[in-house]
Coordinates of C-alpha atoms in Angstrom, one line a residue:
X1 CA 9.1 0.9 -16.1
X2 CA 12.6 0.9 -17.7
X3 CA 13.3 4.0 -20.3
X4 CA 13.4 1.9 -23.0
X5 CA 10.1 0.5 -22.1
X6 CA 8.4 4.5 -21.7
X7 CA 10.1 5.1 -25.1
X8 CA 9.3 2.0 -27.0
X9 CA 5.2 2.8 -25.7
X10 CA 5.7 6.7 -26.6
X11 CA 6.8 5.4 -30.3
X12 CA 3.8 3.3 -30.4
X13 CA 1.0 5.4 -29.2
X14 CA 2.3 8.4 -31.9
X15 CA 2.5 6.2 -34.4
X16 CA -1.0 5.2 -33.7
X17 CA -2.4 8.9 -33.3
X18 CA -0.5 10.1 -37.0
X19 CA -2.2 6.8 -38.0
X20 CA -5.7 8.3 -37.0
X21 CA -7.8 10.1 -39.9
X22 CA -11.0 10.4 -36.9
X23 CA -11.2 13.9 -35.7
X24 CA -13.7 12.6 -32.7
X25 CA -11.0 9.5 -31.5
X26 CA -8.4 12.4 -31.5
X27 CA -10.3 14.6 -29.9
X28 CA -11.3 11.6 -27.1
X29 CA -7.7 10.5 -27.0
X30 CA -6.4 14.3 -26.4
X31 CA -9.2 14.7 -23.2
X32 CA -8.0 11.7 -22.1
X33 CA -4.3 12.5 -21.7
X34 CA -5.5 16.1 -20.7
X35 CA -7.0 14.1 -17.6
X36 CA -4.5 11.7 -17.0
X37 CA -1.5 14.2 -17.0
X38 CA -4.1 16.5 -14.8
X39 CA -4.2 13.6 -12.4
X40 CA -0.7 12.7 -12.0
X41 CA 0.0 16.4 -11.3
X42 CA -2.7 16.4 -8.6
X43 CA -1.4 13.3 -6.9
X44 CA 2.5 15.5 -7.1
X45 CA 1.1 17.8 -5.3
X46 CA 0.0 16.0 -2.6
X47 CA 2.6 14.2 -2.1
X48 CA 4.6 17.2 -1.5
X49 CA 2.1 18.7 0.8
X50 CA 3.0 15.5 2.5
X51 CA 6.2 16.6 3.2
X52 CA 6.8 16.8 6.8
X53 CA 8.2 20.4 8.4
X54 CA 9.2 21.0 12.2
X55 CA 8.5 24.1 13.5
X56 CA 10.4 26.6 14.7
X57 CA 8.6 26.2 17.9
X58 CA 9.0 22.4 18.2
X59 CA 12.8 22.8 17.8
X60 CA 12.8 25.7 20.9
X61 CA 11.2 23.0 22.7
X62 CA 13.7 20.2 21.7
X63 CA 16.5 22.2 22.5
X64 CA 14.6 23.4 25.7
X65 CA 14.4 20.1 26.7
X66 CA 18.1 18.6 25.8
X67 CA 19.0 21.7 28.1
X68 CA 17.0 20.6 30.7
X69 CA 18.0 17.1 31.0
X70 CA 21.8 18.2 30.9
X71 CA 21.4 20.2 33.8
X72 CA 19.5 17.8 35.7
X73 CA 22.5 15.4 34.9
X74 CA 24.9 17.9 36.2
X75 CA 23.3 18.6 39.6
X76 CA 23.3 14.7 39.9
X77 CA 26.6 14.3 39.5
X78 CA 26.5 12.1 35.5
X79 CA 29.1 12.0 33.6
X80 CA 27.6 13.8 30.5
X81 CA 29.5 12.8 26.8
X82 CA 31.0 14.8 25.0
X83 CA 29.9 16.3 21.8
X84 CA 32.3 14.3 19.3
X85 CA 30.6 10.8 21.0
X86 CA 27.5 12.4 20.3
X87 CA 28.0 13.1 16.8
X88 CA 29.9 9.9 17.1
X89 CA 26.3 7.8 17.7
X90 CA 24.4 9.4 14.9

C-alpha cells in the first residue's frame, strides 16, 4: 500500500472516531486495534525468530572440511586456485 494510500485511510478512520458520540463503538474500535496491532507484533516476532544463525560449531566444521579437501588436493598433485580466483567466483 503506497504512503499516500496508509495516510489518506489514517485521515479517514480519525475522522470517523472524533465523529463518534458512542462510548461502547469506541470502546469496540479501541479493543480492536489493541488486537490487531497485538497481532502484527506477534507475527514480527516470528519472523525474526526465523532468522537463520550458523553456529560456531558448524563453521569449525566448514573450515575443517575446506582444510581437508585442500590437503587431499595437494597430496594428489591439483593445482589448487588461488585466493583472489576464489574471491573472484563469489
Amino acid at each position: 500500500m503506497a504512503t499516500l494510500d496508509i495516510d489518506a485511510l489514517r485521515i479517514e478512520l480519525m475522522r470517523d472516531i472524533l465523529d463518534t458520540d458512542d462510548l461502547e463503538v469506541l470502546r469496540t474500535v479501541k479493543r480492536s486495534l489493541t488486537h490487531a496491532l497485538a497481532k502484527v507484533k506477534q507475527q514480527q516476532v516470528v519472523r525474526e525468530e526465523e532468522v537463520e544463525y550458523i553456529s560456531k560449531q558448524e563453521i569449525l566444521n566448514g573450515i575443517r572440511e575446506g582444510l581437508t579437501e585442500f590437503y587431499q588436493a595437494k597430496k594428489a598433485g591439483k593445482e589448487q586456485k588461488t585466493l583472489e580466483e576464489i574471491l573472484n567466483d563469489l
